Amino acid sequence: MISLVRRAAALCVLGAALTACATTGTEVAPRPAPSAPAPSPSRTPTPTLAPGPAGLTPVFEHGPRTGGTKAGAEGGKLVALTFDADMTADQGPRAASGERFDNPGLIAALRELKVPATVFMTGRWAEEYPDEARSIGRDPRFEIANHSYSHYAYTDDCYGLPTVSGDRMRSDLERAYTAFEKAGVPHPMPYFRFPGGCYDKAALEELSATGVTAVQWDVVSGDAFATDADAVTRQVLDGVRPGSVVVMHCTRSAAPVTEEVVRAVVPQLRRQGYRFAKVSELIGAANGHA
């Protein structure tokens, strides 16, 4: 199990870098949008968790810890690779100057290796890279989930990130769904990952009416600004257990070795009997619907 200290350190590095050169002034007023999209009647209902105590937004960290040992077997050992496509509301000038917040090579590697994955995307990222957002969203191997519009924190003291006030949290989440719709993403998932992974009871209360399931993780890859792909690979392999949710990043400038890590991790986990799954499959398994 990765220690809380290493987890905090990894997120601290990412949070500090994402806010570098960013202004901390008032956000652009969000445009209203629907909450978590309702499933189409023609599609299988998306697995979600039941609300927590007092109707709080439920939080998912990992799937069932059980499973068979044969790779690809129904009900076998599942692991979900998730990728945060991070871009803050204030980083447009950095993108305009040539900084790349996307990672097409990583997405190509996942396709080549036939690995399903869940991409937690900020609305600002979808606005900057609409063609890529649409391509990922229309590929049945992937699913796109909500990582906020702004990538501003939903709590105070979250690794140096600017904060969203309580009365703006829901509109910030909903604005991301608006950005996905404008980019042509057909079926974004009703899952939400808090920027920086930071949340508290007040944030869960504010989002309870949106119908999302908050998705955290139990394995920190450590890919944020890492330059040693072997070290990141070892950290992932050491941390994965049946049902694990691994957090990585889909941002070249913030996580330059992630593609290399994926190419190393995937075959090794398959040899250990793991089958790769999207978050929706893990939640379905947790609900007894695998």
Tab-separated table of C-alpha atoms in Angstrom:
chain	number	residue	atom	x	y	z
A	1	MET	CA	0.000	0.000	0.000
A	2	ILE	CA	1.405	3.350	-0.999
A	3	SER	CA	1.882	5.544	2.004
A	4	LEU	CA	-0.174	8.664	2.575
A	5	VAL	CA	3.030	10.669	2.605
A	6	ARG	CA	3.997	9.503	-0.918
A	7	ARG	CA	0.442	10.091	-2.096
A	8	ALA	CA	0.413	13.633	-0.767
A	9	ALA	CA	3.850	14.353	-2.183
A	10	ALA	CA	2.879	13.221	-5.672
A	11	LEU	CA	-0.281	15.307	-5.692
A	12	CYS	CA	1.520	18.273	-4.175
A	13	VAL	CA	4.024	18.315	-7.031
A	14	LEU	CA	1.247	18.159	-9.609
A	15	GLY	CA	-0.884	20.776	-7.905
A	16	ALA	CA	1.994	23.219	-7.579
A	17	ALA	CA	2.982	22.810	-11.212
A	18	LEU	CA	-0.562	23.162	-12.506
A	19	THR	CA	-0.932	26.477	-10.730
A	20	ALA	CA	2.462	27.831	-11.773
A	21	CYS	CA	2.050	31.010	-13.866
A	22	ALA	CA	-1.720	30.890	-13.298
A	23	THR	CA	-3.623	33.845	-11.956
A	24	THR	CA	-5.837	33.339	-8.939
A	25	GLY	CA	-8.451	35.965	-9.718
A	26	THR	CA	-12.171	35.516	-10.088
A	27	GLU	CA	-13.247	32.703	-12.388
A	28	VAL	CA	-15.076	33.381	-15.615
A	29	ALA	CA	-18.793	33.086	-14.859
A	30	PRO	CA	-19.865	29.492	-15.548
A	31	ARG	CA	-22.562	28.709	-18.058
A	32	PRO	CA	-25.454	26.674	-16.705
A	33	ALA	CA	-25.647	23.067	-17.831
A	34	PRO	CA	-27.371	19.837	-16.864
A	35	SER	CA	-25.943	17.836	-14.004
A	36	ALA	CA	-24.563	14.353	-14.599
A	37	PRO	CA	-26.043	13.172	-17.914
A	38	ALA	CA	-28.869	10.691	-17.641
A	39	PRO	CA	-28.314	7.428	-19.525
A	40	SER	CA	-30.044	7.072	-22.876
A	41	PRO	CA	-33.010	4.672	-22.759
A	42	SER	CA	-31.301	2.630	-25.483
A	43	ARG	CA	-28.107	2.204	-23.471
A	44	THR	CA	-27.363	-0.001	-20.490
A	45	PRO	CA	-27.678	2.087	-17.308
A	46	THR	CA	-24.308	3.296	-16.069
A	47	PRO	CA	-23.261	1.748	-12.736
A	48	THR	CA	-23.134	4.273	-9.911
A	49	LEU	CA	-22.979	4.039	-6.142
A	50	ALA	CA	-25.951	4.731	-3.928
A	51	PRO	CA	-25.785	8.048	-2.062
A	52	GLY	CA	-23.908	8.031	1.199
A	53	PRO	CA	-25.307	8.869	4.646
A	54	ALA	CA	-27.752	11.787	4.601
A	55	GLY	CA	-27.677	11.685	0.794
A	56	LEU	CA	-24.034	12.697	0.478
A	57	THR	CA	-22.236	12.155	-2.840
A	58	PRO	CA	-20.839	8.598	-2.700
A	59	VAL	CA	-17.082	8.059	-2.989
A	60	PHE	CA	-15.521	5.098	-4.814
A	61	GLU	CA	-11.855	4.180	-4.224
A	62	HIS	CA	-11.433	0.619	-5.501
A	63	GLY	CA	-13.362	-2.420	-6.665
A	64	PRO	CA	-13.726	-5.854	-5.060
A	65	ARG	CA	-10.478	-7.348	-3.761
A	66	THR	CA	-11.380	-10.822	-4.966
A	67	GLY	CA	-11.163	-12.475	-8.353
A	68	GLY	CA	-9.848	-15.396	-10.301
A	69	THR	CA	-6.266	-15.769	-11.378
A	70	LYS	CA	-6.704	-16.349	-15.099
A	71	ALA	CA	-6.280	-13.223	-17.210
A	72	GLY	CA	-9.410	-12.293	-19.083
A	73	ALA	CA	-11.619	-14.705	-17.151
A	74	GLU	CA	-15.049	-13.469	-16.224
A	75	GLY	CA	-14.759	-12.095	-12.713
A	76	GLY	CA	-10.966	-12.280	-12.825
A	77	LYS	CA	-8.585	-9.848	-11.174
A	78	LEU	CA	-9.574	-6.397	-12.391
A	79	VAL	CA	-7.543	-3.197	-12.410
A	80	ALA	CA	-8.544	0.198	-13.776
A	81	LEU	CA	-5.987	2.561	-15.266
A	82	THR	CA	-7.321	6.107	-15.028
A	83	PHE	CA	-5.805	9.222	-16.549
A	84	ASP	CA	-6.396	12.808	-15.461
A	85	ALA	CA	-6.449	15.202	-18.424
A	86	ASP	CA	-5.574	18.290	-16.394
A	87	MET	CA	-5.724	21.882	-17.520
A	88	THR	CA	-6.722	24.783	-15.285
A	89	ALA	CA	-9.001	27.626	-16.253
A	90	ASP	CA	-6.015	30.002	-16.388
A	91	GLN	CA	-3.591	28.004	-18.511
A	92	GLY	CA	-4.759	29.103	-21.950
A	93	PRO	CA	-1.766	31.436	-22.445
A	94	ARG	CA	0.619	28.586	-21.657
A	95	ALA	CA	-1.084	26.352	-24.208
A	96	ALA	CA	-0.970	29.175	-26.749
A	97	SER	CA	2.785	29.487	-26.187
A	98	GLY	CA	3.313	25.818	-27.029
A	99	GLU	CA	2.978	23.923	-23.752
A	100	ARG	CA	1.195	20.620	-24.376
A	101	PHE	CA	-1.417	19.511	-21.891
A	102	ASP	CA	-2.460	16.566	-24.074
A	103	ASN	CA	-0.685	13.275	-24.786
A	104	PRO	CA	-1.730	11.671	-28.105
A	105	GLY	CA	1.084	9.117	-27.827
A	106	LEU	CA	-0.360	7.784	-24.595
A	107	ILE	CA	-3.831	7.377	-26.098
A	108	ALA	CA	-2.291	5.664	-29.133
A	109	ALA	CA	-0.411	3.271	-26.836
A	110	LEU	CA	-3.608	2.345	-24.974
A	111	ARG	CA	-5.289	1.620	-28.295
A	112	GLU	CA	-2.341	-0.407	-29.552
A	113	LEU	CA	-2.236	-2.443	-26.341
A	114	LYS	CA	-6.035	-2.817	-26.339
A	115	VAL	CA	-6.347	-1.392	-22.826
A	116	PRO	CA	-9.689	0.093	-21.745
A	117	ALA	CA	-9.336	3.176	-19.580
A	118	THR	CA	-11.221	6.023	-17.943
A	119	VAL	CA	-10.083	9.586	-18.659
A	120	PHE	CA	-11.016	12.196	-16.065
A	121	MET	CA	-11.068	15.352	-18.147
A	122	THR	CA	-11.381	18.998	-17.191
A	123	GLY	CA	-13.734	21.109	-19.232
A	124	ARG	CA	-10.901	23.497	-20.010
A	125	TRP	CA	-8.904	20.579	-21.501
A	126	ALA	CA	-11.871	19.643	-23.702
A	127	GLU	CA	-12.095	23.231	-24.916
A	128	GLU	CA	-8.386	23.297	-25.777
A	129	TYR	CA	-8.348	19.873	-27.472
A	130	PRO	CA	-11.896	19.281	-28.768
A	131	ASP	CA	-10.841	16.906	-31.543
A	132	GLU	CA	-8.956	14.714	-29.092
A	133	ALA	CA	-11.784	14.836	-26.534
A	134	ARG	CA	-14.249	13.783	-29.220
A	135	SER	CA	-11.976	10.987	-30.472
A	136	ILE	CA	-11.484	9.581	-26.977
A	137	GLY	CA	-15.167	9.916	-26.133
A	138	ARG	CA	-16.303	8.105	-29.273
A	139	ASP	CA	-13.890	5.204	-28.836
A	140	PRO	CA	-15.738	2.360	-27.051
A	141	ARG	CA	-12.482	1.343	-25.387
A	142	PHE	CA	-12.533	4.530	-23.309
A	143	GLU	CA	-14.915	6.501	-21.142
A	144	ILE	CA	-14.702	10.183	-20.262
A	145	ALA	CA	-15.543	11.341	-16.755
A	146	ASN	CA	-15.663	14.765	-15.121
A	147	HIS	CA	-12.605	16.346	-13.476
A	148	SER	CA	-14.249	19.792	-13.019
A	149	TYR	CA	-14.090	22.651	-15.490
A	150	SER	CA	-11.395	24.708	-13.805
A	151	HIS	CA	-9.210	22.203	-11.926
A	152	TYR	CA	-9.552	24.539	-8.956
A	153	ALA	CA	-9.808	22.815	-5.582
A	154	TYR	CA	-13.100	22.059	-3.863
A	155	THR	CA	-11.504	22.480	-0.427
A	156	ASP	CA	-9.105	24.948	1.122
A	157	ASP	CA	-5.405	24.082	1.391
A	158	CYS	CA	-5.242	21.623	-1.510
A	159	TYR	CA	-1.603	21.597	-2.628
A	160	GLY	CA	-1.636	25.271	-3.566
A	161	LEU	CA	-4.544	25.071	-6.017
A	162	PRO	CA	-6.907	28.038	-6.238
A	163	THR	CA	-10.282	27.217	-4.719
A	164	VAL	CA	-13.868	27.138	-5.893
A	165	SER	CA	-16.314	28.570	-3.382
A	166	GLY	CA	-19.078	26.309	-2.130
A	167	ASP	CA	-21.765	28.094	-4.124
A	168	ARG	CA	-19.749	27.627	-7.358
A	169	MET	CA	-18.885	23.940	-7.045
A	170	ARG	CA	-21.942	22.572	-8.779
A	171	SER	CA	-21.763	25.080	-11.641
A	172	ASP	CA	-18.048	24.335	-12.110
A	173	LEU	CA	-18.799	20.621	-12.432
A	174	GLU	CA	-21.729	21.282	-14.770
A	175	ARG	CA	-19.679	23.619	-16.953
A	176	ALA	CA	-17.349	20.706	-17.691
A	177	TYR	CA	-20.284	18.691	-19.045
A	178	THR	CA	-21.168	21.673	-21.259
A	179	ALA	CA	-17.611	21.664	-22.626
A	180	PHE	CA	-17.810	17.927	-23.329
A	181	GLU	CA	-21.073	18.403	-25.205
A	182	LYS	CA	-19.630	21.222	-27.313
A	183	ALA	CA	-16.593	19.068	-28.133
A	184	GLY	CA	-18.881	16.281	-29.358
A	185	VAL	CA	-18.305	13.793	-26.539
A	186	PRO	CA	-21.396	11.570	-26.815
A	187	HIS	CA	-21.775	9.887	-23.418
A	188	PRO	CA	-19.692	11.397	-20.591
A	189	MET	CA	-19.955	9.354	-17.429
A	190	PRO	CA	-21.652	10.453	-14.191
A	191	TYR	CA	-18.317	10.158	-12.357
A	192	PHE	CA	-16.360	13.023	-10.825
A	193	ARG	CA	-12.774	13.247	-9.632
A	194	PHE	CA	-11.991	16.112	-7.297
A	195	PRO	CA	-9.075	18.316	-8.406
A	196	GLY	CA	-6.064	17.302	-6.337
A	197	GLY	CA	-8.179	14.505	-4.878
A	198	CYS	CA	-9.245	16.938	-2.153
A	199	TYR	CA	-12.761	16.844	-0.737
A	200	ASP	CA	-14.627	17.195	2.524
A	201	LYS	CA	-18.188	16.760	3.757
A	202	ALA	CA	-19.171	20.225	2.562
A	203	ALA	CA	-18.031	19.422	-0.994
A	204	LEU	CA	-19.897	16.112	-0.955
A	205	GLU	CA	-23.010	17.971	0.196
A	206	GLU	CA	-22.704	20.609	-2.533
A	207	LEU	CA	-22.480	17.986	-5.282
A	208	SER	CA	-25.119	15.629	-3.947
A	209	ALA	CA	-27.837	17.019	-6.230
A	210	THR	CA	-25.771	16.396	-9.380
A	211	GLY	CA	-26.074	12.615	-9.180
A	212	VAL	CA	-22.365	11.920	-9.685
A	213	THR	CA	-20.274	9.262	-7.998
A	214	ALA	CA	-16.950	10.673	-6.802
A	215	VAL	CA	-14.041	8.484	-7.915
A	216	GLN	CA	-10.751	8.482	-6.040
A	217	TRP	CA	-8.019	5.796	-6.252
A	218	ASP	CA	-5.919	3.439	-4.170
A	219	VAL	CA	-2.706	3.488	-6.256
A	220	VAL	CA	-0.773	6.681	-6.993
A	221	SER	CA	1.508	6.084	-9.978
A	222	GLY	CA	3.845	8.953	-9.141
A	223	ASP	CA	4.013	9.938	-12.828
A	224	ALA	CA	3.529	13.647	-12.122
A	225	PHE	CA	6.706	15.292	-13.438
A	226	ALA	CA	8.618	12.045	-13.054
A	227	THR	CA	11.625	11.474	-15.300
A	228	ASP	CA	12.408	7.915	-14.227
A	229	ALA	CA	9.895	5.647	-15.964
A	230	ASP	CA	11.306	2.551	-14.251
A	231	ALA	CA	10.641	4.015	-10.800
A	232	VAL	CA	7.051	4.876	-11.719
A	233	THR	CA	6.553	1.407	-13.186
A	234	ARG	CA	7.775	-0.202	-9.957
A	235	GLN	CA	5.497	2.005	-7.885
A	236	VAL	CA	2.448	0.958	-9.900
A	237	LEU	CA	3.327	-2.743	-9.874
A	238	ASP	CA	4.044	-2.652	-6.128
A	239	GLY	CA	0.719	-0.977	-5.389
A	240	VAL	CA	-1.768	-2.815	-7.587
A	241	ARG	CA	-4.161	-5.276	-5.963
A	242	PRO	CA	-7.357	-6.830	-7.345
A	243	GLY	CA	-9.874	-4.045	-7.846
A	244	SER	CA	-7.291	-1.245	-7.812
A	245	VAL	CA	-7.853	2.160	-9.380
A	246	VAL	CA	-4.534	3.603	-10.573
A	247	VAL	CA	-4.254	7.363	-11.069
A	248	MET	CA	-1.995	8.608	-13.879
A	249	HIS	CA	-2.030	11.689	-16.089
A	250	CYS	CA	-2.726	12.455	-19.731
A	251	THR	CA	-0.650	15.615	-19.887
A	252	ARG	CA	2.693	15.621	-21.702
A	253	SER	CA	4.155	18.636	-19.918
A	254	ALA	CA	3.081	17.366	-16.488
A	255	ALA	CA	3.735	13.650	-16.934
A	256	PRO	CA	6.286	13.058	-19.698
A	257	VAL	CA	7.025	9.359	-19.008
A	258	THR	CA	3.463	8.049	-18.696
A	259	GLU	CA	3.339	6.429	-22.134
A	260	GLU	CA	6.560	4.553	-21.400
A	261	VAL	CA	5.189	3.439	-18.037
A	262	VAL	CA	1.981	2.125	-19.589
A	263	ARG	CA	3.928	0.132	-22.171
A	264	ALA	CA	5.899	-1.488	-19.340
A	265	VAL	CA	3.096	-1.985	-16.815
A	266	VAL	CA	0.439	-3.469	-19.074
A	267	PRO	CA	2.231	-6.670	-20.137
A	268	GLN	CA	3.541	-7.303	-16.622
A	269	LEU	CA	0.107	-7.004	-15.036
A	270	ARG	CA	-1.367	-9.247	-17.709
A	271	ARG	CA	1.253	-11.867	-16.899
A	272	GLN	CA	0.133	-11.626	-13.266
A	273	GLY	CA	-3.424	-12.476	-14.309
A	274	TYR	CA	-4.961	-9.000	-14.294
A	275	ARG	CA	-7.626	-7.844	-16.710
A	276	PHE	CA	-7.927	-4.142	-17.448
A	277	ALA	CA	-11.296	-2.498	-16.909
A	278	LYS	CA	-12.914	0.892	-17.012
A	279	VAL	CA	-14.104	2.450	-13.766
A	280	SER	CA	-17.697	1.682	-14.719
A	281	GLU	CA	-16.884	-2.042	-14.718
A	282	LEU	CA	-15.284	-1.841	-11.289
A	283	ILE	CA	-18.286	0.032	-9.888
A	284	GLY	CA	-20.556	-2.555	-11.484
A	285	ALA	CA	-18.515	-5.290	-9.840
A	286	ALA	CA	-18.788	-3.499	-6.496
A	287	ASN	CA	-22.543	-3.429	-6.971
A	288	GLY	CA	-22.570	-7.154	-7.711
A	289	HIS	CA	-23.220	-6.613	-11.412
A	290	ALA	CA	-19.866	-7.678	-12.866
